[in-house]
Amino acid sequence: MPFIVDLPPMEQERVVCAISAAVKYEIPANIVLAVAEKEGGKPGQWVRNTNGTHDVGPMQFNTAYLGDLARYGITADDVAAAGCYSYDLAAWRLRGHILNDSGDIWTRAANYHSRTPRFNAIYRADLMQKAGQWAAWLDEHFVTRDVLEEGGQPVTTAQRPAQPVQTRAAQPVQERAAAAQGATLTGYVPRRISFRTESEGSGQ
């Protein structure tokens, strides 16, 4: 990714790891980038919350979720480590929220931070702003797809569980209107990255 070489080393890692994780788990890349920017953690960092839990590592992964990871042999040290692994774990968790939670895609993604409505709403609003900026950046450097376009899906059919995410076309009219209003106000559009060769892009 030659267009990030002028970024500071920590930011280079964040961008590369966030995009890689988004592609791997097939979720909107600008959502992962926006969450990574918002969390802004560092390797080895532990931040204590008022409820007694801690937010750990580059993606500030909450220790309340470590029980889910323990069955796979994943520890807090793994979450706190440098490198892309913590971004993979965060994308895995975001994918679960996007697939299984209720509400629009922004509310589901903001559940990464909190399911409590008032905290979710604050995080969601800022997430949408940051994701809109990242969407524009991604469009400059990648072939992207709007996952809210008619028939668009946040994940592929092959990886969809028993309870699929609703398509935009299947959402209630009120929810579609609210989503459209949010996109208009913020410029936010979820982005999936596609990879193609120059010959494919030119139609040859």
XYZ file of C-alpha atoms in Angstrom:
204
model
C 0.000 0.000 0.000
C 2.396 2.711 -1.221
C -0.068 5.521 -0.491
C 0.380 5.150 3.294
C 4.172 5.383 3.477
C 4.020 9.008 4.610
C 1.893 8.122 7.631
C 3.488 7.629 11.070
C 4.404 3.961 11.720
C 1.584 3.354 14.213
C -0.971 4.820 11.821
C 0.415 2.746 8.951
C -0.115 -0.387 11.007
C -3.631 0.680 11.955
C -4.690 1.344 8.355
C -3.098 -1.790 6.887
C -4.363 -4.054 9.668
C -7.881 -2.585 9.658
C -8.267 -2.998 5.887
C -6.828 -6.516 5.984
C -9.217 -7.514 8.784
C -12.210 -5.995 6.984
C -11.415 -7.950 3.820
C -10.841 -11.162 5.786
C -14.157 -10.942 7.647
C -16.033 -9.322 4.752
C -17.369 -6.317 6.604
C -17.286 -2.647 5.525
C -13.677 -1.476 5.574
C -14.562 2.073 6.526
C -16.395 0.813 9.612
C -13.286 -1.045 10.798
C -11.090 1.967 10.025
C -13.482 4.277 11.874
C -13.643 2.003 14.918
C -9.846 1.710 14.906
C -9.525 5.495 14.790
C -12.075 5.979 17.557
C -10.582 3.360 19.867
C -7.049 4.631 19.270
C -5.419 2.103 21.575
C -1.798 1.042 21.781
C -0.146 -2.363 22.125
C -0.029 -3.420 25.764
C -2.478 -0.725 26.842
C -5.099 -1.514 29.497
C -7.763 1.110 30.263
C -9.984 0.507 33.289
C -13.714 1.196 32.897
C -16.094 2.271 35.642
C -17.830 -1.128 35.511
C -14.605 -2.925 36.430
C -13.781 -4.207 32.945
C -10.760 -3.120 30.922
C -10.313 -2.076 27.305
C -7.210 -3.771 25.975
C -4.721 -3.215 23.172
C -4.846 -1.316 19.864
C -8.577 -1.918 19.338
C -9.452 -1.533 23.047
C -11.121 -4.949 23.098
C -13.230 -5.182 26.263
C -12.286 -7.899 28.743
C -15.966 -8.832 29.088
C -15.547 -10.646 25.768
C -12.472 -12.613 26.812
C -14.664 -15.479 28.001
C -15.852 -15.967 24.421
C -12.248 -16.004 23.226
C -10.910 -18.325 25.923
C -12.573 -21.339 24.315
C -10.263 -20.770 21.342
C -7.189 -20.425 23.541
C -7.027 -16.648 23.031
C -5.799 -14.653 26.024
C -5.707 -11.007 27.073
C -2.019 -10.927 26.118
C -2.978 -11.901 22.561
C -5.518 -9.079 22.448
C -2.997 -6.573 23.797
C -0.146 -7.523 21.455
C 1.200 -5.413 18.598
C 0.499 -6.415 15.014
C -2.684 -7.180 13.119
C -4.125 -9.914 15.309
C -6.100 -7.553 17.545
C -7.669 -6.015 14.436
C -8.726 -9.463 13.261
C -10.373 -10.088 16.626
C -12.135 -6.728 16.480
C -13.373 -7.392 12.933
C -14.614 -10.824 14.029
C -16.569 -9.180 16.822
C -17.891 -6.399 14.576
C -19.031 -9.010 12.077
C -20.995 -10.722 14.836
C -22.697 -7.452 15.756
C -23.485 -6.623 12.120
C -24.934 -10.072 11.482
C -26.814 -10.731 14.679
C -27.781 -7.488 16.416
C -30.877 -5.378 15.847
C -31.069 -1.823 14.522
C -29.429 -0.275 11.487
C -25.848 -1.037 10.535
C -24.516 1.955 12.484
C -26.252 0.945 15.713
C -25.023 -2.619 15.294
C -21.447 -1.480 14.686
C -21.630 0.896 17.660
C -22.499 -2.087 19.860
C -18.754 -2.725 19.710
C -18.553 0.118 22.220
C -21.810 -0.261 24.147
C -25.307 -1.685 23.855
C -26.603 0.943 26.293
C -28.726 3.218 24.076
C -27.347 6.580 25.231
C -23.717 5.494 24.978
C -24.384 3.699 21.704
C -25.987 6.825 20.199
C -22.982 9.019 21.025
C -20.514 6.489 19.634
C -22.719 5.843 16.587
C -22.878 9.531 15.614
C -19.103 9.949 15.700
C -18.578 6.577 14.032
C -20.742 7.669 11.100
C -18.754 10.876 10.666
C -15.416 9.089 10.719
C -16.674 6.287 8.482
C -17.827 8.864 5.935
C -14.333 10.325 5.794
C -12.791 6.880 5.438
C -15.287 6.000 2.690
C -14.022 8.936 0.636
C -10.407 7.910 1.295
C -11.076 4.316 0.292
C -12.810 5.399 -2.912
C -9.627 7.212 -3.930
C -7.435 4.145 -3.500
C -9.583 1.039 -3.985
C -12.459 -0.356 -5.982
C -15.266 -0.260 -3.414
C -18.910 -1.271 -3.176
C -21.718 0.453 -1.291
C -23.127 -2.321 0.911
C -26.395 -0.414 1.343
C -27.100 -0.379 -2.384
C -30.208 -2.258 -3.484
C -29.547 -5.932 -2.848
C -26.189 -5.218 -1.177
C -25.083 -7.416 1.711
C -22.536 -6.723 4.463
C -21.294 -10.339 4.144
C -21.290 -12.988 1.450
C -24.083 -15.511 1.143
C -21.673 -18.376 1.775
C -20.765 -17.000 5.190
C -24.238 -15.970 6.290
C -25.533 -17.738 9.428
C -29.075 -18.921 10.040
C -30.256 -15.406 10.944
C -29.200 -13.231 7.984
C -28.789 -9.485 7.992
C -31.711 -7.831 6.228
C -30.974 -6.310 2.873
C -31.789 -2.670 2.405
C -34.714 -3.662 0.213
C -36.154 -5.877 2.943
C -35.922 -3.296 5.716
C -39.077 -1.548 6.928
C -39.821 1.711 5.124
C -39.223 3.760 8.277
C -35.808 2.184 8.838
C -34.775 2.732 5.209
C -35.815 6.369 5.475
C -33.843 6.846 8.682
C -30.780 5.206 7.144
C -31.062 7.356 4.037
C -31.378 10.494 6.153
C -28.304 9.531 8.148
C -26.305 8.912 4.982
C -27.369 12.276 3.571
C -26.472 14.182 6.716
C -23.108 12.543 7.292
C -21.904 11.472 3.867
C -21.450 8.015 5.373
C -21.678 4.994 3.114
C -20.420 1.568 4.237
C -17.661 0.382 1.908
C -16.548 -3.088 0.939
C -13.284 -3.414 -0.970
C -13.038 -5.337 -4.222
C -9.771 -6.386 -5.822
C -9.437 -6.561 -9.590
C -6.656 -6.380 -12.144
C -6.141 -3.450 -14.481
C -7.381 -5.543 -17.391
C -10.561 -6.381 -15.479
C -11.040 -2.730 -14.600
C -10.628 -1.652 -18.228
C -13.080 -4.237 -19.539
C -10.449 -6.058 -21.617
